[in-house]
CSV table of C-alpha atoms in Angstrom, one decimal:
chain,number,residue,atom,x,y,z
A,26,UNK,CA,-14.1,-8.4,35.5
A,27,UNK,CA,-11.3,-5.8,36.6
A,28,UNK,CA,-11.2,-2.2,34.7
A,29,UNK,CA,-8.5,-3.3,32.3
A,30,UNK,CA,-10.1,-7.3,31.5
A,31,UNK,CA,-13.3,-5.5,30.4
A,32,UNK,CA,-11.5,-3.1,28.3
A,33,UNK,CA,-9.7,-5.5,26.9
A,34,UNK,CA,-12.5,-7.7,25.9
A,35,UNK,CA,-14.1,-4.5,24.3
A,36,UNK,CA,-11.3,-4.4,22.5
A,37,UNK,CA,-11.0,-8.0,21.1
A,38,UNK,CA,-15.2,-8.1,20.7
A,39,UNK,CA,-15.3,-4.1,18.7
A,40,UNK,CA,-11.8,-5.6,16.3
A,41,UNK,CA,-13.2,-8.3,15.6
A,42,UNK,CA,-16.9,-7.1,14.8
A,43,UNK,CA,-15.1,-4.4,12.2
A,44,UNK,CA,-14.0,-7.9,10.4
A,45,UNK,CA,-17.4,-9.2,10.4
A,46,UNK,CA,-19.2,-6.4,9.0
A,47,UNK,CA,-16.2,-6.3,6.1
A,48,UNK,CA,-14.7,-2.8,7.1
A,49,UNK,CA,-11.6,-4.7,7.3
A,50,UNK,CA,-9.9,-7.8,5.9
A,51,UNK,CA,-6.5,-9.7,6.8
A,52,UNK,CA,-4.2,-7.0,5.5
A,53,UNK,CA,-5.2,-5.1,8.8
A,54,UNK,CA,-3.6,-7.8,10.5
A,55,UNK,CA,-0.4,-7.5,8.1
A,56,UNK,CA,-0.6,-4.0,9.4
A,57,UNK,CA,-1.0,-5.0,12.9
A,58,UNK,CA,2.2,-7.1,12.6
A,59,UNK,CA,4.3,-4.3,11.7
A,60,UNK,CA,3.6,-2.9,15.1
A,61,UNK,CA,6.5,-4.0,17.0
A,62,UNK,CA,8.7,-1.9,20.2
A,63,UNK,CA,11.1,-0.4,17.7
A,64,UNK,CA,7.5,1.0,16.1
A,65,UNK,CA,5.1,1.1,18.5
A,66,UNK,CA,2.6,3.6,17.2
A,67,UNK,CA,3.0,2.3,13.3
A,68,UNK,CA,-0.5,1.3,12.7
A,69,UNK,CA,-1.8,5.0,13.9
A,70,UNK,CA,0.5,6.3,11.8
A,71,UNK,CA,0.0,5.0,8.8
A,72,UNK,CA,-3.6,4.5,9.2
A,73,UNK,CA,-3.1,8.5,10.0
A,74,UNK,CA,-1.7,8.5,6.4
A,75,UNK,CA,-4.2,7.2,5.2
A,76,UNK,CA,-6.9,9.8,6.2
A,77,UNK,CA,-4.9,12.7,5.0
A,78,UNK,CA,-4.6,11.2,1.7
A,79,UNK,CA,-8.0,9.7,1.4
A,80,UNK,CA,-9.3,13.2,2.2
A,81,UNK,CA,-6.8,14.6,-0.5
A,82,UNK,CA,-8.2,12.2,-3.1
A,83,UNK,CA,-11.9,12.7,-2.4
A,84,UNK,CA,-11.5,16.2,-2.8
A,85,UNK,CA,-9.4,15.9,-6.2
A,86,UNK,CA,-12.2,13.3,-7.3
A,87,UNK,CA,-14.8,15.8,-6.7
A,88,UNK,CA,-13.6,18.8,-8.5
A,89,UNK,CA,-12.4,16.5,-11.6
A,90,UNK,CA,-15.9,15.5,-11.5
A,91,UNK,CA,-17.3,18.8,-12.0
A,92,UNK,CA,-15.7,19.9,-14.4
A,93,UNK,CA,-17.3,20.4,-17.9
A,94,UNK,CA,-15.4,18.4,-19.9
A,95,UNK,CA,-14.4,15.5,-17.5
A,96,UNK,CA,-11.1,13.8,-17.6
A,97,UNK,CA,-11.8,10.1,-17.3
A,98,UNK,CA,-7.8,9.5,-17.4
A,99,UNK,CA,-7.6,11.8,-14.4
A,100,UNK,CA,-10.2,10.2,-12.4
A,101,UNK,CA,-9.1,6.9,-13.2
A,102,UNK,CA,-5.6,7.4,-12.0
A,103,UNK,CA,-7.5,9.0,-8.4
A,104,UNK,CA,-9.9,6.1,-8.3
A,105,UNK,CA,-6.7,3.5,-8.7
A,106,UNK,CA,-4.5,5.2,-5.8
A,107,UNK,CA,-7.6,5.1,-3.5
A,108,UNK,CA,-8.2,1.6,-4.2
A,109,UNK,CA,-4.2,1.3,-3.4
A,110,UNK,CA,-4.2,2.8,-0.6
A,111,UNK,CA,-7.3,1.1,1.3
A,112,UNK,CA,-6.4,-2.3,-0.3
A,113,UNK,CA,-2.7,-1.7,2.0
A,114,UNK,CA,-4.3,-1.2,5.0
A,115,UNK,CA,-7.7,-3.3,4.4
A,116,UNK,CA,-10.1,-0.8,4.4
A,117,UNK,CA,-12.5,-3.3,2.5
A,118,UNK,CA,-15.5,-2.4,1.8
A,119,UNK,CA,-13.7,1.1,0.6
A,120,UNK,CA,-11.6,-1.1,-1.9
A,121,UNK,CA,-14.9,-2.9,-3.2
A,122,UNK,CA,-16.2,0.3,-4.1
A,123,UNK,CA,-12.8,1.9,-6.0
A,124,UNK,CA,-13.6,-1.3,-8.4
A,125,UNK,CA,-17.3,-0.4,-9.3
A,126,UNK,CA,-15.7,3.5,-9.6
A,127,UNK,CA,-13.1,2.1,-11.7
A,128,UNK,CA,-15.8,0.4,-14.0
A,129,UNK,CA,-17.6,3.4,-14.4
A,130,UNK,CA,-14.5,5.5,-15.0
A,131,UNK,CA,-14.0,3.0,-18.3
A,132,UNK,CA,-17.2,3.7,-19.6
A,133,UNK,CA,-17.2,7.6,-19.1
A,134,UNK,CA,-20.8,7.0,-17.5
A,135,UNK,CA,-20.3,10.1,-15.3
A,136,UNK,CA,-23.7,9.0,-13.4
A,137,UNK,CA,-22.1,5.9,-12.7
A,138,UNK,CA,-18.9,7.7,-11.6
A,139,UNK,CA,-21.1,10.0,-9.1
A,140,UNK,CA,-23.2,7.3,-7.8
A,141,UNK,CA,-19.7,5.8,-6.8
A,142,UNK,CA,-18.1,9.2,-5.3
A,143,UNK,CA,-20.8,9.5,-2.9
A,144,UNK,CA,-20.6,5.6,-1.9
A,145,UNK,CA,-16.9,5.7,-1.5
A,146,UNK,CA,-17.3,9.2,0.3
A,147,UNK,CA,-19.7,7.2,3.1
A,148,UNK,CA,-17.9,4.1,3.1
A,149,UNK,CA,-14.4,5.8,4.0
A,150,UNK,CA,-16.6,7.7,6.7
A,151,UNK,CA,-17.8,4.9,8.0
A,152,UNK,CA,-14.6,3.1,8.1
A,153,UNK,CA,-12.9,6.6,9.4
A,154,UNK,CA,-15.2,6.5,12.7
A,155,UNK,CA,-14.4,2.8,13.4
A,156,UNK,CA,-10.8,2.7,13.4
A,157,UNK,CA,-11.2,5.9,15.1
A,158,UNK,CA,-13.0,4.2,18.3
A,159,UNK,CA,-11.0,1.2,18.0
A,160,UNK,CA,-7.8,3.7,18.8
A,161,UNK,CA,-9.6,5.2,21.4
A,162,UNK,CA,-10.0,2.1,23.1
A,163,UNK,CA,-6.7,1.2,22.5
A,164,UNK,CA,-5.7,4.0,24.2
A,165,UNK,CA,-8.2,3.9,27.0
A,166,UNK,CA,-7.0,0.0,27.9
A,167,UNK,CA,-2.9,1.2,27.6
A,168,UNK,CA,-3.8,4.3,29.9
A,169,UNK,CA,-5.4,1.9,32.6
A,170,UNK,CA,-2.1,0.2,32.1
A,171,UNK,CA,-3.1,-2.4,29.8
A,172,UNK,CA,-1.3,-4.0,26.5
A,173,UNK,CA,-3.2,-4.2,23.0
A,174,UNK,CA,-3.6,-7.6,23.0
A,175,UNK,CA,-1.5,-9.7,20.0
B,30,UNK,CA,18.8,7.7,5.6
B,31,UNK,CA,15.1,8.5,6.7
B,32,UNK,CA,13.8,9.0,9.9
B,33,UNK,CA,12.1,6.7,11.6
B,34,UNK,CA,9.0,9.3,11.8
B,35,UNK,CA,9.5,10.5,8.5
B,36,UNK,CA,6.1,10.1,7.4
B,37,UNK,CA,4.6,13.6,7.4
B,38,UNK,CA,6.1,14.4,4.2
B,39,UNK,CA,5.7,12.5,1.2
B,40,UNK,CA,8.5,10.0,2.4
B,41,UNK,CA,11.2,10.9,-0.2
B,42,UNK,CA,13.4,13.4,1.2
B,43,UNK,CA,13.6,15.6,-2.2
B,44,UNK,CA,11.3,15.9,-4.8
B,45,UNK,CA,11.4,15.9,-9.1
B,46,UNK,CA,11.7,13.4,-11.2
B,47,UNK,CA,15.5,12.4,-9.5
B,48,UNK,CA,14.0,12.1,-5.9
B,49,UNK,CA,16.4,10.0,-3.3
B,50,UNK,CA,15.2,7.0,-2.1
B,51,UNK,CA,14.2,5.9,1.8
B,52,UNK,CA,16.2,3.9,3.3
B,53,UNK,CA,14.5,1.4,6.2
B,54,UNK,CA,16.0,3.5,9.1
B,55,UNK,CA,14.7,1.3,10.8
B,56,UNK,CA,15.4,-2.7,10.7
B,57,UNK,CA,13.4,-5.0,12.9
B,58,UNK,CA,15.1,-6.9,15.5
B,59,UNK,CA,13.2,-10.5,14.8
B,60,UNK,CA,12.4,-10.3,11.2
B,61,UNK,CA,9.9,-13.0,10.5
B,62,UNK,CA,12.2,-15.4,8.5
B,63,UNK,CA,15.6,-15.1,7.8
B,64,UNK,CA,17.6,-16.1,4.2
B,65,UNK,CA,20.4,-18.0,3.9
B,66,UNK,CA,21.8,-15.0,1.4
B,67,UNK,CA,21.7,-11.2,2.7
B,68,UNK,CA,18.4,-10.1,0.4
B,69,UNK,CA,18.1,-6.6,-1.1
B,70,UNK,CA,15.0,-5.3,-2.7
B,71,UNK,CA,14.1,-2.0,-4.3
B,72,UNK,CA,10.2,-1.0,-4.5
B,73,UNK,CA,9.0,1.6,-7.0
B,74,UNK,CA,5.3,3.3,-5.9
B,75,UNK,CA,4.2,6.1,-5.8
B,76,UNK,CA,1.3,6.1,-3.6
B,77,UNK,CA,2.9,6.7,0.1
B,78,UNK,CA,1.3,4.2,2.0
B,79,UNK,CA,1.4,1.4,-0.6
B,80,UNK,CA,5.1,2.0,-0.2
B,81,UNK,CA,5.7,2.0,3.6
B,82,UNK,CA,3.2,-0.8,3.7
B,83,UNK,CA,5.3,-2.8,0.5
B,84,UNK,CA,8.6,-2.2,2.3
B,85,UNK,CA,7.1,-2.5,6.1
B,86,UNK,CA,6.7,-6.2,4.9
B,87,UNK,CA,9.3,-7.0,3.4
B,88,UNK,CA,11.5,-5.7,5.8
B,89,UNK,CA,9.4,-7.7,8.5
B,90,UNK,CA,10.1,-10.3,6.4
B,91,UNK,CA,14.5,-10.1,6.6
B,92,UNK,CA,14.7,-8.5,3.3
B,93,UNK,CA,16.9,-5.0,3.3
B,94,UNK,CA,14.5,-2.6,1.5
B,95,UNK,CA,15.1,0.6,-0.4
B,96,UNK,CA,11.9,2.4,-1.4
B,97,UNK,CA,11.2,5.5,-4.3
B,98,UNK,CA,8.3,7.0,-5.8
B,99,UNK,CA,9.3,7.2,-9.1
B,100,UNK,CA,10.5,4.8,-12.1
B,101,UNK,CA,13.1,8.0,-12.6
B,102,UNK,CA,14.5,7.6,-9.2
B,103,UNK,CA,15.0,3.4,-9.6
B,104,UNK,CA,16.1,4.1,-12.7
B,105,UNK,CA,19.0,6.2,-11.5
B,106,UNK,CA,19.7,4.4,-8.2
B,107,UNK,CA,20.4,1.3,-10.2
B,108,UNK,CA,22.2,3.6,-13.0
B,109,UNK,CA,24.7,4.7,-9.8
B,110,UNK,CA,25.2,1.0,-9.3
B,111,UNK,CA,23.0,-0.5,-6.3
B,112,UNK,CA,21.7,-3.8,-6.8
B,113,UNK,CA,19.2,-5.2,-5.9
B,114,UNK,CA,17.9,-9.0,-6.2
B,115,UNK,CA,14.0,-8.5,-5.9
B,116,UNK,CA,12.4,-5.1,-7.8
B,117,UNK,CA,9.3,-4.5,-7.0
B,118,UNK,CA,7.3,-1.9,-9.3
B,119,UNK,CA,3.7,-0.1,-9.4
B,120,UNK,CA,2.1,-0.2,-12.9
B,121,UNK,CA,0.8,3.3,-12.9
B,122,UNK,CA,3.4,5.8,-11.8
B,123,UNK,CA,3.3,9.0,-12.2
B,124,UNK,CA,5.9,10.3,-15.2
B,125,UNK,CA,8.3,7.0,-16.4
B,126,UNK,CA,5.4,4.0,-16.1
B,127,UNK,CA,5.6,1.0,-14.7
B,128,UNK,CA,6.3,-0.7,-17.6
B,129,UNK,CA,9.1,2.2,-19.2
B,130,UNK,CA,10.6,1.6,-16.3
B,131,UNK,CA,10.6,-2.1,-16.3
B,132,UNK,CA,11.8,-1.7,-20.0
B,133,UNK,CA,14.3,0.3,-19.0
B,134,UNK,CA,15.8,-1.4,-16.1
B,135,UNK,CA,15.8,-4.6,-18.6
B,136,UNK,CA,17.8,-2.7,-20.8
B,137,UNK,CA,20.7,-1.6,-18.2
B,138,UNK,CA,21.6,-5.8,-18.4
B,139,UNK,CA,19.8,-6.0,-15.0
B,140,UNK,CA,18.4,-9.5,-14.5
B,141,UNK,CA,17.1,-9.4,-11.4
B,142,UNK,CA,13.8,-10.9,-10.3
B,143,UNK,CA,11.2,-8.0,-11.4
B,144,UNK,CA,7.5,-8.5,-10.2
B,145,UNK,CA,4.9,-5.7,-11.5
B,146,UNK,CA,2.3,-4.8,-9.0
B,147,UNK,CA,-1.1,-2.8,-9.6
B,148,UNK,CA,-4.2,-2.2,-7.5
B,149,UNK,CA,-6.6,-3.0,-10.2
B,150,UNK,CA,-5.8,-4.0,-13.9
B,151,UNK,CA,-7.4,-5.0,-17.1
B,152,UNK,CA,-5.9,-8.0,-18.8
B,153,UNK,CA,-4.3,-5.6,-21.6
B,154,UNK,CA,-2.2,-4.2,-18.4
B,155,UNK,CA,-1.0,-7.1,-17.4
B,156,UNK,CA,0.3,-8.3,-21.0
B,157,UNK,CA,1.9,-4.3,-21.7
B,158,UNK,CA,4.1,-4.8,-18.2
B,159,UNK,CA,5.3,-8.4,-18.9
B,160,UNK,CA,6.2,-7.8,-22.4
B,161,UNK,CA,8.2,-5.2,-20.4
B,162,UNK,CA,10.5,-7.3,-18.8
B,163,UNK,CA,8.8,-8.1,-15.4
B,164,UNK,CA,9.0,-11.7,-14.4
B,165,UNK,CA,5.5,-11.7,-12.8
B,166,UNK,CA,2.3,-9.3,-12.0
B,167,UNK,CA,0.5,-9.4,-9.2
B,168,UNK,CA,-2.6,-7.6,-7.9
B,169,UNK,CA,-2.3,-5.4,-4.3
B,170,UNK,CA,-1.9,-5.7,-1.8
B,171,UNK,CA,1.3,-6.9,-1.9
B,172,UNK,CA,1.5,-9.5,0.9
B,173,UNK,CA,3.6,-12.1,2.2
B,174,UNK,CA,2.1,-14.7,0.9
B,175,UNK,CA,2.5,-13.2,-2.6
B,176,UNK,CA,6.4,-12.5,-2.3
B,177,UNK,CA,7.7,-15.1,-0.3
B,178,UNK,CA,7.6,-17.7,-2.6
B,179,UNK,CA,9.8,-15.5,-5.0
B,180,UNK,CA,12.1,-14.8,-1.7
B,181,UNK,CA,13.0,-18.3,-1.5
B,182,UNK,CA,13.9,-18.4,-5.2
B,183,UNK,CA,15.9,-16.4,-4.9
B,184,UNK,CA,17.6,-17.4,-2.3
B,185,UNK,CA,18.0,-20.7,-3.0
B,186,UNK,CA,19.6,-19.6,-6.6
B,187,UNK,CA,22.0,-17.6,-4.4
């Protein structure tokens, strides 16, 4: 198998194990689709987005959490954006997550809440590092003049 | 209009409670289905990439999309006379709701299609936005599959 085949296959083999282990689900695709030549970097881009304001909302989750008297409202409102914002791109196993939070949130069980910053903090890390390699593999296959299979 | 790399910033091109609204910038040359009518829809959400996602796909999908982040700025878009025949509105905004906003729209005379969209509800939600105004709510994502039923109604009523 020639340099750009086997990168290609690695490709095809690493996407499709990201769906298997539930990182992602089908609106990665509807992202994918969006990728056309009048946009051809779209799906870094917005999954680029996505980082920055992942990271933003992490951080305002964790200092609403420590604060004496916790806003619930104010959590809430953070909890439902993430959940948003990895439902658009199918970050899934980040969404599943933002739902427990959200439960939590409801009954003020700032334990509960907690429990769920620290889950959703590893399970956006995770996902984070995966689509991470999967653009650098991307990138490796385009600069040995290969195209991101459709 | 916006750029076609305007994403760095927050996607609106000014800030407040006014705010101007993107444009597409950026059509797609083979949308994925085309309408016998020429189909304009307005999307109201705040959270950036819900929007570029929301109006990504409906633009993919043939529909000419304006987005904003705030149920002000629809509120005054449609106020300076655009119109639109799908509006498509987040629950939880920031300042005017989802729902005030719906109202509000409702009570301009606009009858266009209005479908409420949130990423996670309870049942009380749901029943506060429709007795709103909106004509259905549905969960995010918002996907194809979800809106293009309501494309064709409209279309076909056209």
């Amino acid at each position: 198998m020639d340099g750009v085949a086997q990168l290609q296959k690695q490709l095809v083999d690493y996407t499709a194990s990201l769906f298997q282990e539930g990182f992602l689900d089908e609106q990665f695709n509807q992202l994918q689709q969006l990728q056309d030549e009048s946009n051809p970097d779209f799906v870094v881009e917005v999954v680029s987005l996505f980082f920055e304001d992942s990271e933003r909302l992490l951080n305002e989750l964790a200092k609403a959490l420590e604060q004496k008297t916790i806003d619930f409202r104010k959590v809430d409102a953070h909890v439902h954006q993430f959940k948003g914002s990895s439902s658009s791109i199918g970050a899934q196993r980040v969404q599943k997550v933002c739902i427990a939070f959200r439960n939590y949130c409801e009954e003020q069980n700032i334990e509960g809440c907690l429990k769920c910053l620290q889950q959703v903090k590893h399970e956006y890390s995770l996902v984070k590092s995966k689509l991470e390699t999967l653009f650098k593999i991307e990138k490796q296959l385009i600069a040995a003049g290969g195209s991101i299979p459709t | 209009m916006a750029s076609d790399t305007d994403y760095d910033s927050d996607g609106m091109r000014d800030n407040g409670n006014g705010g101007s609204s993107e444009g597409n910038g950026r059509r797609r040359r083979h949308p994925m289905m085309t309408w016998r009518n020429n189909l304009r829809a307005l999307v109201v959400d705040n959270g950036r990439i819900c929007r570029i996602m929301e109006s990504g796909l409906l633009d993919a999908y043939g529909v000419e999309v304006e987005a904003v982040g705030t149920g002000e700025a629809a509120v005054e878009l449609i106020a300076s006379g655009e119109t639109f025949d799908l509006i498509v509105i987040e629950m939880f905004l920031p300042f005017m709701s989802g729902p005030e906003t719906a109202r509000t729209i409702r009570e301009m005379g606009i009858t266009s299609k209005i479908l409420g969209i949130a990423p996670m509800y309870w049942e009380k939600d749901a029943q506060e936005f429709l007795a709103a105004g909106i004509d259905e709510f549905l969960e995010k994502p918002f996907t194809p599959e979800l809106f293009v039923p309501f494309l064709r109604e409209i279309d076909n009523q056209k």
